[in-house]
Amino acid sequence: MKSLIVILLFFSFTLTSFSQEKPASEDGAMDITKLPEIVINKAEKDFSVYIHHHNPDQSVKRIQDKFIAYDIGKDYEGYEEYLVVMELKKGSLAATYNENGKLTRVVENYKNVRLPNNVIVSVYKSYPEWTILNDKLMSEQIDGEIIQNRYTLKIKKGKETKRLVVNPNGEILKVL
């Protein structure tokens, strides 16, 4: 009788340990599209908002992290606009602050970055046997709102080349 009770208790504890939620995706990674934008700093009553786009290229992530950590301090005082430019070999990030120190505009341009999987899969499904030669990422934000975020790709098959404009979700917007 005692052994039966011990066995039942053992199984009841064991079964409850397997009743946890499944991860957000099959590989256990959290869905990053549901993360909020980043508030960089508070200048008086206004918040500076920067929406961090999730590019898999590490150099792009590093420059974005460096920008988020940048402290404008009191450098903007005395100017109508204050421009911050951060550059790396693959491109640049330029941000404009107003006279109150509020972030008003961010423009990012990068060349030959690692493409998101959605973009790669979409292009190779639509253009099988084509090769991606190079790419450009252009992103622009005004007052914390994304105005444009797109990849311009140059693809080649034999002697024929095409230019594609693709959004980060993989939707082909234009064929040039």
Tab-separated table of C-alpha atoms in Angstrom:
chain	number	residue	atom	x	y	z
A	1	MET	CA	0.000	0.000	0.000
A	2	LYS	CA	2.826	2.390	0.888
A	3	SER	CA	4.624	1.654	-2.355
A	4	LEU	CA	1.434	2.387	-4.346
A	5	ILE	CA	1.063	5.794	-2.668
A	6	VAL	CA	4.745	6.621	-3.255
A	7	ILE	CA	4.438	5.655	-6.928
A	8	LEU	CA	1.299	7.797	-7.360
A	9	LEU	CA	2.987	10.778	-5.721
A	10	PHE	CA	6.068	10.329	-7.900
A	11	PHE	CA	3.982	10.290	-11.103
A	12	SER	CA	1.876	13.267	-10.036
A	13	PHE	CA	5.018	15.404	-9.519
A	14	THR	CA	6.583	14.125	-12.724
A	15	LEU	CA	3.529	14.837	-14.891
A	16	THR	CA	3.113	18.396	-13.591
A	17	SER	CA	6.716	19.222	-14.462
A	18	PHE	CA	5.940	18.600	-18.164
A	19	SER	CA	2.925	20.914	-18.206
A	20	GLN	CA	4.840	24.088	-19.089
A	21	GLU	CA	4.126	26.256	-22.107
A	22	LYS	CA	5.705	25.521	-25.444
A	23	PRO	CA	8.297	28.040	-26.710
A	24	ALA	CA	7.220	30.790	-29.115
A	25	SER	CA	8.801	28.970	-32.064
A	26	GLU	CA	10.120	25.521	-32.808
A	27	ASP	CA	13.719	26.490	-32.087
A	28	GLY	CA	12.758	28.092	-28.758
A	29	ALA	CA	13.498	31.651	-29.876
A	30	MET	CA	11.251	34.472	-28.770
A	31	ASP	CA	9.248	36.244	-31.476
A	32	ILE	CA	11.144	39.522	-31.827
A	33	THR	CA	8.477	41.283	-33.866
A	34	LYS	CA	6.424	41.818	-30.719
A	35	LEU	CA	9.126	43.754	-28.879
A	36	PRO	CA	8.395	47.432	-28.198
A	37	GLU	CA	10.306	50.340	-29.635
A	38	ILE	CA	13.171	51.749	-27.616
A	39	VAL	CA	12.930	55.036	-25.749
A	40	ILE	CA	16.413	56.519	-26.008
A	41	ASN	CA	16.127	59.413	-23.593
A	42	LYS	CA	13.699	61.842	-22.080
A	43	ALA	CA	14.205	65.475	-22.932
A	44	GLU	CA	11.865	67.507	-20.746
A	45	LYS	CA	8.322	66.435	-21.696
A	46	ASP	CA	9.189	64.769	-25.007
A	47	PHE	CA	10.439	61.231	-25.460
A	48	SER	CA	12.940	60.295	-28.127
A	49	VAL	CA	11.817	57.049	-29.751
A	50	TYR	CA	13.955	54.848	-31.970
A	51	ILE	CA	12.433	51.728	-33.500
A	52	HIS	CA	15.135	49.102	-33.641
A	53	HIS	CA	14.790	47.064	-36.844
A	54	HIS	CA	15.966	43.511	-36.440
A	55	ASN	CA	18.611	42.849	-39.040
A	56	PRO	CA	20.637	39.659	-38.519
A	57	ASP	CA	23.923	41.378	-39.478
A	58	GLN	CA	26.108	41.819	-36.376
A	59	SER	CA	27.760	45.038	-37.570
A	60	VAL	CA	24.324	46.658	-38.023
A	61	LYS	CA	23.309	45.499	-34.537
A	62	ARG	CA	26.524	46.939	-33.060
A	63	ILE	CA	26.034	50.380	-34.584
A	64	GLN	CA	22.383	50.412	-33.478
A	65	ASP	CA	23.391	49.439	-29.943
A	66	LYS	CA	26.083	52.117	-29.960
A	67	PHE	CA	23.487	54.676	-31.093
A	68	ILE	CA	21.020	53.618	-28.392
A	69	ALA	CA	23.762	53.986	-25.763
A	70	TYR	CA	24.828	57.408	-27.101
A	71	ASP	CA	24.153	60.208	-24.625
A	72	ILE	CA	23.503	63.519	-26.342
A	73	GLY	CA	23.910	65.327	-23.015
A	74	LYS	CA	23.754	69.100	-23.472
A	75	ASP	CA	25.519	69.122	-26.867
A	76	TYR	CA	22.313	70.137	-28.667
A	77	GLU	CA	21.920	73.403	-26.742
A	78	GLY	CA	22.253	76.508	-28.907
A	79	TYR	CA	21.373	74.736	-32.179
A	80	GLU	CA	18.098	74.408	-34.061
A	81	GLU	CA	19.114	70.919	-35.173
A	82	TYR	CA	21.888	68.644	-33.976
A	83	LEU	CA	23.197	65.867	-36.245
A	84	VAL	CA	24.827	62.656	-35.024
A	85	VAL	CA	26.495	60.433	-37.646
A	86	MET	CA	27.871	56.974	-36.952
A	87	GLU	CA	29.738	55.164	-39.698
A	88	LEU	CA	31.171	51.744	-40.372
A	89	LYS	CA	32.524	50.027	-43.489
A	90	LYS	CA	29.107	48.713	-44.488
A	91	GLY	CA	27.203	51.989	-44.057
A	92	SER	CA	26.034	54.697	-41.723
A	93	LEU	CA	23.394	55.833	-39.266
A	94	ALA	CA	22.519	59.548	-39.158
A	95	ALA	CA	20.229	60.981	-36.484
A	96	THR	CA	18.818	64.487	-36.147
A	97	TYR	CA	17.806	66.026	-32.830
A	98	ASN	CA	15.756	69.226	-32.480
A	99	GLU	CA	16.508	72.247	-30.285
A	100	ASN	CA	14.958	70.490	-27.260
A	101	GLY	CA	17.152	67.407	-27.633
A	102	LYS	CA	14.338	65.237	-29.004
A	103	LEU	CA	15.237	62.683	-31.676
A	104	THR	CA	13.316	63.703	-34.793
A	105	ARG	CA	14.803	61.674	-37.644
A	106	VAL	CA	17.014	58.628	-38.177
A	107	VAL	CA	18.324	57.519	-41.573
A	108	GLU	CA	20.241	54.252	-41.921
A	109	ASN	CA	22.044	53.071	-45.069
A	110	TYR	CA	23.991	49.822	-45.242
A	111	LYS	CA	25.498	47.808	-48.102
A	112	ASN	CA	26.054	44.061	-48.378
A	113	VAL	CA	24.561	43.144	-45.022
A	114	ARG	CA	23.341	39.735	-43.968
A	115	LEU	CA	19.753	39.462	-45.189
A	116	PRO	CA	16.843	38.267	-43.039
A	117	ASN	CA	15.654	34.740	-43.804
A	118	ASN	CA	12.249	36.045	-44.960
A	119	VAL	CA	13.919	38.092	-47.701
A	120	ILE	CA	16.193	35.283	-48.879
A	121	VAL	CA	13.388	32.694	-49.002
A	122	SER	CA	11.028	35.053	-50.806
A	123	VAL	CA	13.571	35.984	-53.470
A	124	TYR	CA	14.649	32.387	-54.123
A	125	LYS	CA	11.009	31.229	-54.313
A	126	SER	CA	10.125	33.975	-56.795
A	127	TYR	CA	13.382	33.765	-58.745
A	128	PRO	CA	14.716	30.200	-58.600
A	129	GLU	CA	18.214	29.689	-60.023
A	130	TRP	CA	18.987	33.421	-59.598
A	131	THR	CA	21.870	34.593	-57.408
A	132	ILE	CA	21.855	37.605	-55.096
A	133	LEU	CA	24.901	39.691	-56.035
A	134	ASN	CA	24.597	42.577	-53.589
A	135	ASP	CA	22.121	44.355	-51.385
A	136	LYS	CA	21.404	47.702	-49.772
A	137	LEU	CA	19.324	48.403	-46.683
A	138	MET	CA	17.610	51.789	-46.435
A	139	SER	CA	15.660	52.685	-43.322
A	140	GLU	CA	14.157	56.038	-42.360
A	141	GLN	CA	12.272	57.025	-39.214
A	142	ILE	CA	10.640	60.345	-38.405
A	143	ASP	CA	9.426	61.028	-34.859
A	144	GLY	CA	9.516	57.330	-33.931
A	145	GLU	CA	7.536	56.198	-36.986
A	146	ILE	CA	9.090	54.086	-39.740
A	147	ILE	CA	8.689	55.887	-43.054
A	148	GLN	CA	10.572	53.326	-45.122
A	149	ASN	CA	12.457	50.136	-44.426
A	150	ARG	CA	13.508	48.228	-47.517
A	151	TYR	CA	16.209	46.174	-49.166
A	152	THR	CA	17.332	46.831	-52.735
A	153	LEU	CA	18.815	43.640	-54.168
A	154	LYS	CA	20.722	43.010	-57.371
A	155	ILE	CA	20.147	39.477	-58.658
A	156	LYS	CA	21.690	37.656	-61.600
A	157	LYS	CA	20.941	34.614	-63.748
A	158	GLY	CA	23.448	34.014	-66.523
A	159	LYS	CA	23.944	37.379	-68.243
A	160	GLU	CA	20.606	38.790	-67.122
A	161	THR	CA	20.420	41.029	-64.016
A	162	LYS	CA	17.489	42.545	-62.168
A	163	ARG	CA	17.031	44.870	-59.227
A	164	LEU	CA	14.399	44.085	-56.616
A	165	VAL	CA	12.967	46.203	-53.823
A	166	VAL	CA	11.938	43.967	-50.930
A	167	ASN	CA	10.534	44.773	-47.487
A	168	PRO	CA	11.936	43.018	-44.373
A	169	ASN	CA	9.008	40.566	-44.374
A	170	GLY	CA	10.092	39.272	-47.783
A	171	GLU	CA	7.378	40.936	-49.858
A	172	ILE	CA	8.756	41.987	-53.258
A	173	LEU	CA	7.619	45.576	-53.779
A	174	LYS	CA	9.210	46.421	-57.160
A	175	VAL	CA	11.184	44.828	-59.955
A	176	LEU	CA	13.508	47.310	-61.654
